[in-house]
Short mmCIF file of C-alpha atoms in Angstrom, two decimals:
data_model
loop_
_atom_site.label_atom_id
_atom_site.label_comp_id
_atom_site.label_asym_id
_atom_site.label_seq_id
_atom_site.Cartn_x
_atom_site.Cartn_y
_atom_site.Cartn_z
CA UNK A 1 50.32 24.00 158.67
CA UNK A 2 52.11 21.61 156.25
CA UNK A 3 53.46 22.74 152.87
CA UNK A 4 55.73 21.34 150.96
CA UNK A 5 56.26 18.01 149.29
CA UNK A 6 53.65 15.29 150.69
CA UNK A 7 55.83 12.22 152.29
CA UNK A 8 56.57 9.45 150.31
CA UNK A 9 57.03 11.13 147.33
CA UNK A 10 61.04 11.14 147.14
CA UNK A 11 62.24 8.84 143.98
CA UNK A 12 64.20 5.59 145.44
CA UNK A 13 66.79 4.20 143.53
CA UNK A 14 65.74 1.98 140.96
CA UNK A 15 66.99 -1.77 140.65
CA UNK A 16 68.51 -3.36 138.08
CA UNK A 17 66.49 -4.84 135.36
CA UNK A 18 66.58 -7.80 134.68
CA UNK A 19 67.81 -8.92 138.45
CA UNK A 20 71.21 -10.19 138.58
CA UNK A 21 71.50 -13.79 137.64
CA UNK A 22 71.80 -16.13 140.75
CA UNK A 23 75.53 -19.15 140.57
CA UNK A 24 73.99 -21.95 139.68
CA UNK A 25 72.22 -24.32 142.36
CA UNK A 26 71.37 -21.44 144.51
CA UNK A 27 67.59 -20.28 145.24
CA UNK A 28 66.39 -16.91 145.95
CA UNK A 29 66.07 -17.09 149.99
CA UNK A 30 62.95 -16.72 151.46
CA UNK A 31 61.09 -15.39 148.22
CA UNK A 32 57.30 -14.56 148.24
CA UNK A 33 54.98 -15.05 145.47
CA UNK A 34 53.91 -10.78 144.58
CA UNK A 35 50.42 -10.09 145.60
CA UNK A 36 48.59 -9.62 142.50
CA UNK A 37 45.77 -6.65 141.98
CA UNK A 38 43.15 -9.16 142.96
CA UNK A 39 44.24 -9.57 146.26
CA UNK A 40 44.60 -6.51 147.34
CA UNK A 41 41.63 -4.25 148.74
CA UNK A 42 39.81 -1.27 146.47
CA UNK A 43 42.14 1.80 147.16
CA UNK A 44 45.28 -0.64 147.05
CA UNK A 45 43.63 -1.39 143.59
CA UNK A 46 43.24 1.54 142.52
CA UNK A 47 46.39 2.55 143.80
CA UNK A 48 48.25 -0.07 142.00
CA UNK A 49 46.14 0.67 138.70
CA UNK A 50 46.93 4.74 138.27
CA UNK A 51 49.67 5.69 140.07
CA UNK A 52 50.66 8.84 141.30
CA UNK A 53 53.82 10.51 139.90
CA UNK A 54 53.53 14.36 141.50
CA UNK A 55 56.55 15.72 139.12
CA UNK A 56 54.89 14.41 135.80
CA UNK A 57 53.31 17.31 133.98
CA UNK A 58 49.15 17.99 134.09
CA UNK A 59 48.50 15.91 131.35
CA UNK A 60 46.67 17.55 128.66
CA UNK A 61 42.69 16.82 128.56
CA UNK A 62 39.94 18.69 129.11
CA UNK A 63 36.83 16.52 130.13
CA UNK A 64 33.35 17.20 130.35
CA UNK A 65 30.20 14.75 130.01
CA UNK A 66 26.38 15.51 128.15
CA UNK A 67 23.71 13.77 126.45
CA UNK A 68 24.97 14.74 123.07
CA UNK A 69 28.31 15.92 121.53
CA UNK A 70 28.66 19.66 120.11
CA UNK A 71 28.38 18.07 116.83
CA UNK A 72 24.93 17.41 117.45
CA UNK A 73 22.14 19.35 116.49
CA UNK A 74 21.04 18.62 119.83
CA UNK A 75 23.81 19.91 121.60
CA UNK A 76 21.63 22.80 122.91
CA UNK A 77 23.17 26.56 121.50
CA UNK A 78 22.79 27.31 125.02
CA UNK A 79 25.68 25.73 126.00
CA UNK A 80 28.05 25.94 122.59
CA UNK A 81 29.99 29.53 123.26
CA UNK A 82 30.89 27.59 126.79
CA UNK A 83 31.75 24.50 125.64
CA UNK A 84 33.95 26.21 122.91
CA UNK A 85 35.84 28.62 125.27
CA UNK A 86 37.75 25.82 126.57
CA UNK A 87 39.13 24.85 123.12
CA UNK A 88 39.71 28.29 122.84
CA UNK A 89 41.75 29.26 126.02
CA UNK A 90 43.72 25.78 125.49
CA UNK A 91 45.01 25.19 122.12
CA UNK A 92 47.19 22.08 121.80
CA UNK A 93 45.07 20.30 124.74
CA UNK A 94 42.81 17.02 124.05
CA UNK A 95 38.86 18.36 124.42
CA UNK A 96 36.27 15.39 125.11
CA UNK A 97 32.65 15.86 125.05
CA UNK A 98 32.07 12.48 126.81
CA UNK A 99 28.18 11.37 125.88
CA UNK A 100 26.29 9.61 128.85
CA UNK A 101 26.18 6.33 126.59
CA UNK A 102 29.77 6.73 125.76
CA UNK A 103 31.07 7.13 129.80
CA UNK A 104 30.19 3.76 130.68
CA UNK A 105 32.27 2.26 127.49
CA UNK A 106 35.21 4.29 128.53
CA UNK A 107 34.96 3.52 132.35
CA UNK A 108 34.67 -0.13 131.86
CA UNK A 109 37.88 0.01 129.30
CA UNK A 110 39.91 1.98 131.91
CA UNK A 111 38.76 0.22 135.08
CA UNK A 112 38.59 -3.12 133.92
CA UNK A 113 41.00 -4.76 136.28
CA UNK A 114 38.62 -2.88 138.55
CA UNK A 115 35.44 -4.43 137.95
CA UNK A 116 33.84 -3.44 141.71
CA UNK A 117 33.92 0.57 140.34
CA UNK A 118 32.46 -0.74 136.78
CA UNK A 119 29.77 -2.73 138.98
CA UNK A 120 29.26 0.24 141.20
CA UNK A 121 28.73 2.91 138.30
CA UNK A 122 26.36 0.81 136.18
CA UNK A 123 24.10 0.10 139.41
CA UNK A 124 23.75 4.08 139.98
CA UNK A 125 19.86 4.96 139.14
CA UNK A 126 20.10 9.14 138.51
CA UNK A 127 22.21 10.55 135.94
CA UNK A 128 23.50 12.90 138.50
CA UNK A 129 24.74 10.82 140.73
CA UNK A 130 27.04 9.03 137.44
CA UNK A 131 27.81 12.43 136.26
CA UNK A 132 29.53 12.99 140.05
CA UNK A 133 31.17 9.78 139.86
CA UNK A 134 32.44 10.33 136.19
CA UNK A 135 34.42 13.10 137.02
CA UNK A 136 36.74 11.50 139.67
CA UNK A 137 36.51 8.41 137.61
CA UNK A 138 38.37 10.05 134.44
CA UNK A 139 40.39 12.32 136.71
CA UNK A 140 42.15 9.57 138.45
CA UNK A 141 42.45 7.34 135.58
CA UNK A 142 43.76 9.63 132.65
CA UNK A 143 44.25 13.12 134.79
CA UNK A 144 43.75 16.74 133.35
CA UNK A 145 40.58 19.27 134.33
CA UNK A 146 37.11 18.01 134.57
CA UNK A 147 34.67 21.15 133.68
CA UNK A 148 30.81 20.80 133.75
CA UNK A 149 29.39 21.72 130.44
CA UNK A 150 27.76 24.59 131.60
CA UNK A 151 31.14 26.56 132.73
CA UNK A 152 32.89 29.35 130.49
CA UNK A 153 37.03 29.74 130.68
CA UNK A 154 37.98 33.07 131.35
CA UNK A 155 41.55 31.88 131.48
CA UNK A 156 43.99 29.54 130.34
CA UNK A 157 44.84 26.90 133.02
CA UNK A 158 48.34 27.81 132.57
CA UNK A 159 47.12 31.01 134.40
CA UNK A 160 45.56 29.47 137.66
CA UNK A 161 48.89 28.70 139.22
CA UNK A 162 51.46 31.42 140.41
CA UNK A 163 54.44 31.35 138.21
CA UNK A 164 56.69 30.88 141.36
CA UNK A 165 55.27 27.70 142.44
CA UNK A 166 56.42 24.76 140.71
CA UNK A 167 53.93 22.46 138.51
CA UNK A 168 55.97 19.25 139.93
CA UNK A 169 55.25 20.30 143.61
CA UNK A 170 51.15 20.24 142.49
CA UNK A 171 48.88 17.15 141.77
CA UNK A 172 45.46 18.66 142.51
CA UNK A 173 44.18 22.51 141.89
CA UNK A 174 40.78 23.16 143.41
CA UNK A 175 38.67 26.03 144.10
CA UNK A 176 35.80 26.99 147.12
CA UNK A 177 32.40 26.90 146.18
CA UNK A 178 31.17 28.02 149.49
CA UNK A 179 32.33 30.36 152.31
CA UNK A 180 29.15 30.91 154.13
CA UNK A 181 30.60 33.44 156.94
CA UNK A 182 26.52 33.51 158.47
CA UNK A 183 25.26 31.45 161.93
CA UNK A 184 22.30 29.78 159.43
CA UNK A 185 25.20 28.51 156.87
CA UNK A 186 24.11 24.78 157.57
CA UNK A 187 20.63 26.12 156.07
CA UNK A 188 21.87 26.42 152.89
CA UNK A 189 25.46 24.52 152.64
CA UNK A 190 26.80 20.74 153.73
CA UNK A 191 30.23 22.70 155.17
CA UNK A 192 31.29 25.59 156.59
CA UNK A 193 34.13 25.14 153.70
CA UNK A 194 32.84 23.97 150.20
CA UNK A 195 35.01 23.11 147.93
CA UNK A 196 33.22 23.12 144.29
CA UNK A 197 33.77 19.84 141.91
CA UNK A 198 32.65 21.35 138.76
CA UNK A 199 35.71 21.97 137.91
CA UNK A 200 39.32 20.37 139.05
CA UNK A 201 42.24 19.94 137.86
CA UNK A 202 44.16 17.21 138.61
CA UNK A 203 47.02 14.70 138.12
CA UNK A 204 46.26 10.72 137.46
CA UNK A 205 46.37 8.71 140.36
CA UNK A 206 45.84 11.74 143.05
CA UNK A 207 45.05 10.33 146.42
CA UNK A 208 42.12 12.42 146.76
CA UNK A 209 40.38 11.11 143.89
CA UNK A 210 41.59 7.33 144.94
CA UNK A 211 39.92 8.12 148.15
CA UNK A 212 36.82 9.77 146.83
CA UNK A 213 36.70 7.06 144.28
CA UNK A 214 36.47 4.04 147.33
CA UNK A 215 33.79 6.30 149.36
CA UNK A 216 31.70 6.48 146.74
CA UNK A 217 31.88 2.86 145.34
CA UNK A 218 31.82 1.27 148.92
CA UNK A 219 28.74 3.14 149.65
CA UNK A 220 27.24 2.07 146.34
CA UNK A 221 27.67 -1.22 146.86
CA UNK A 222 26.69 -1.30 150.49
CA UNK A 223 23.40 0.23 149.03
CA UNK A 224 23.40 -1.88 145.89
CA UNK A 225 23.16 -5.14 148.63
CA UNK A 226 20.70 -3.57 150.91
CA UNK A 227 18.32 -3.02 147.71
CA UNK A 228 17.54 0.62 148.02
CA UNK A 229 19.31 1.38 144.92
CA UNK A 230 17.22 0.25 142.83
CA UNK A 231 13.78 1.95 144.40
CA UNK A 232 15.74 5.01 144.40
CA UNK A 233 15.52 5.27 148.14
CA UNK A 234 19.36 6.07 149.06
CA UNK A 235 20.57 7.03 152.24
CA UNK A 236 22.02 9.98 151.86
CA UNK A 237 21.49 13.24 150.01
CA UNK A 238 23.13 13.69 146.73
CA UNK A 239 25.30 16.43 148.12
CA UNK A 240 26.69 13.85 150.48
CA UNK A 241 26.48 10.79 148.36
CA UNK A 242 28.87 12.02 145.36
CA UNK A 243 28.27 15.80 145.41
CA UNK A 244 30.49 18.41 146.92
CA UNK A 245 30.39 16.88 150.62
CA UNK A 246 32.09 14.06 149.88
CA UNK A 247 34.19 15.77 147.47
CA UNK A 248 35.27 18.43 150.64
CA UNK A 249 35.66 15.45 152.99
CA UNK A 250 38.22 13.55 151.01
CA UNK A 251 40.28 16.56 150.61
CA UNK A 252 40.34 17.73 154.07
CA UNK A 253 41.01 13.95 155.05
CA UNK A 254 44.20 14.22 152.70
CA UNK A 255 45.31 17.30 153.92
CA UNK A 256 45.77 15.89 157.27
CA UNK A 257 46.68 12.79 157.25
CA UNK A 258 49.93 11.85 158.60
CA UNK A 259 50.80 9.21 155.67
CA UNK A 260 51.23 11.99 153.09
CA UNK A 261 52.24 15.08 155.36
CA UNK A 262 54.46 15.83 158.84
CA UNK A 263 51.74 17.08 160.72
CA UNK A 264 52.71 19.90 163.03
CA UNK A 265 50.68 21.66 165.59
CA UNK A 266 46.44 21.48 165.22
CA UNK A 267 44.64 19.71 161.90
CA UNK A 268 43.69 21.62 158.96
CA UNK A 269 39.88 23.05 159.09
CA UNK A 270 38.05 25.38 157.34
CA UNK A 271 39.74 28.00 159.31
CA UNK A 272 42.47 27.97 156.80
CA UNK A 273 40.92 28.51 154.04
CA UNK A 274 38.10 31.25 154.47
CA UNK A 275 38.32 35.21 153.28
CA UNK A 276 41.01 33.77 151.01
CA UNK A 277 41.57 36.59 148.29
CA UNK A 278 44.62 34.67 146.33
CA UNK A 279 46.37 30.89 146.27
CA UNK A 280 46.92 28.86 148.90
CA UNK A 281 48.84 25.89 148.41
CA UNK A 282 49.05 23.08 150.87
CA UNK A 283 51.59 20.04 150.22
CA UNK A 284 50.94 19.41 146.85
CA UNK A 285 47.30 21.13 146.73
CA UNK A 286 46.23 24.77 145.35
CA UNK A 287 43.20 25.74 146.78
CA UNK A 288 41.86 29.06 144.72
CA UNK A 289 39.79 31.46 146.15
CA UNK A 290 35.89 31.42 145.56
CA UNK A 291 36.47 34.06 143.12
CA UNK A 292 38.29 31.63 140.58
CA UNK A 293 35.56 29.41 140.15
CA UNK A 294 32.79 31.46 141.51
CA UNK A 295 33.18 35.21 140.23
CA UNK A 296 30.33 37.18 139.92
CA UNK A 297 27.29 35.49 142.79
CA UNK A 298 27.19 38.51 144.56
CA UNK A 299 28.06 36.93 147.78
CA UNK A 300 30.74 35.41 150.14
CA UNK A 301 33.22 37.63 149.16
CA UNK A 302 33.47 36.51 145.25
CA UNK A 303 34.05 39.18 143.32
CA UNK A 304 33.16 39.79 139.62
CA UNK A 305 33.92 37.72 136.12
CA UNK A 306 36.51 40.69 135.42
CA UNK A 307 38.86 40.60 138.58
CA UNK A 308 42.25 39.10 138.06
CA UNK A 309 41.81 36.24 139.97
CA UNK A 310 38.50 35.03 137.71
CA UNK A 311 39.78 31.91 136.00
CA UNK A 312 35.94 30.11 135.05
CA UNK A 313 32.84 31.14 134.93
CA UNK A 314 29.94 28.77 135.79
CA UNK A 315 26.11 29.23 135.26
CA UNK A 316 24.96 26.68 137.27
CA UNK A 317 22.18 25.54 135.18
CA UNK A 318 21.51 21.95 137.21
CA UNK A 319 20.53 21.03 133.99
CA UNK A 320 19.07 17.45 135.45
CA UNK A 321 16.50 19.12 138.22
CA UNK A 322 13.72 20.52 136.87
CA UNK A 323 14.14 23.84 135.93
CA UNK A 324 12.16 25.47 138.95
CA UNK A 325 15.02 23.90 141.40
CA UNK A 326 18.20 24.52 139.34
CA UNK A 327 20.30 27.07 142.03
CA UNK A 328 21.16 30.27 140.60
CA UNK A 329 22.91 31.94 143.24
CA UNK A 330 21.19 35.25 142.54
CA UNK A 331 17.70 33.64 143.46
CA UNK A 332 18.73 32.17 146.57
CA UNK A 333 19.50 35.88 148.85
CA UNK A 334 15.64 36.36 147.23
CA UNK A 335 14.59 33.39 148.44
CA UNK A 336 15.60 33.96 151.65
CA UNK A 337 14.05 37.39 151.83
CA UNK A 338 10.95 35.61 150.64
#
């Protein structure tokens, strides 16, 4: 399995600034005109936009997204203890309620010089499906955790890491949403390993997120030309489209890909990663257990909101289904006995 340091990320000497100035008469030999951001393709945009610097520090930010900020008296009470237990557990950090009107201004400041993701974003037609795409969005623009409003910090995210690994060997901290160890798992999950996106915590710039950003807005746009878009009549299911699926793909696809790791022996596959009871980290990711971000469903071998690894709670209120589909993971072993 590769751990580690992902390849390519050794610093190279820098050059002198400004270049050394040339005897007169002479010409630079051979010189090529640098290939601005426009003529490159999305992720070499994107890449060129946000950077990834894996020993910076997790920048500071906390972001979440709803119809109305907590100083709203429409904020819904429901969801205030929540929303204030990340302030809370994270003094000193920067703690944006980002409204649904709001995330488009701030996405078409920060991707400007990217205006296919803008395009791609605006032309979206469920507020799920932008809610999805917000959260890479600001992750791999401006970094930090991305929490759905409807998850409670047990812990500070100063506590999810072991103290023995390094914070500039990590640029991406997720946890599993799903372990389904049953033979009907594909009844009730997209993959046999789900990794959950309600909450993440990330570093600008993160190849994952670059990735996960291009799937997404590719498949917009491919949609967004066919016409289906706009008669809600998309081609894939939401889980797949910009929900977890996607989300699990891109990270597996990272973790074995030869650009950023020495492969050695067979890929990486769920296999690695299920009964895990503590950290795992591979190359510069730290997957967490389902009990992190998962304690207390009664199933898949989370345990409960007290156990030491317990680091957020979520309720999973689906606020945007009706409220006779929203998942509570208690309902669904009733369901199925149903």
């Amino acid at each position: 399995m590769p751990t580690g340091r992902p390849s390519g990320t050794s610093q190279q000497p820098s050059r002198p600034y400004p270049p050394p100035r040339q005897p007169n008469g002479s010409k630079m030999p051979n010189q090529q005109p640098m290939a601005g951001p426009s003529s490159k393709n999305l992720r070499d945009k994107l890449q060129y936009q946000f950077p990834y610097d894996l020993e910076a520090k997790f920048p500071a930010y906390i972001w979440q997204t709803w119809k109305y900020t907590p100083a709203s008296g429409d904020f819904g009470d429901n969801f205030r203890s929540a929303e204030a237990s990340w302030t809370e557990k994270h003094p000193g950090f920067v703690h944006e309620v980002v409204t649904d009107q709001a995330a488009f201004s701030l996405l078409k400041y920060l991707y400007a010089s990217v205006p296919e993701v803008v395009e791609a974003y605006n032309a979206l037609p469920l507020p799920v499906l932008k809610a999805d795409f917000f959260r890479y969005l600001i992750l791999l623009a401006r970094g930090g955790i991305y929490t759905d409003i409807d998850t409670t910090a047990i812990v500070s995210t100063t506590d999810w890491i072991p103290p023995e690994v390094p914070r500039s060997t990590i640029g991406l901290v997720v946890g599993i949403e799903a372990d389904p160890d049953r033979p009907d798992w594909k009844d009730w999950f997209s993959r046999r390993i789900q990794f959950c996106q309600w909450t993440i915590q990330a570093k600008p710039g993160h190849p994952v997120l670059r990735d996960v950003v291009a799937t997404i807005t590719e498949d917009i746009l491919r949609m967004k030309k066919k016409g289906i878009l706009k008669n809600n009549k998309i081609d894939k299911s939401i889980v797949e489209f910009t929900g977890p699926a996607v989300w699990t793909d891109a990270i597996f696809k990272y973790l074995n890909n030869p650009d950023y790791f020495k492969m050695e022996g067979k890929n990486i596959t769920w296999e690695a990663f299920t009964g895990m009871e503590s950290a795992k980290k591979v190359g510069d990711v730290v997957v967490l257990p389902i009990t992190s971000f998962s304690p207390g469903v009664g199933q898949m071998g989370a345990k409960d909101a007290d156990d030491p690894m317990a680091f957020v709670k979520h309720d999973f209120e689906g606020s945007w289904k009706p409220a006779n589909e929203r998942i509570h993971p208690e309902r669904q072993s009733d369901n199925k006995d149903k």
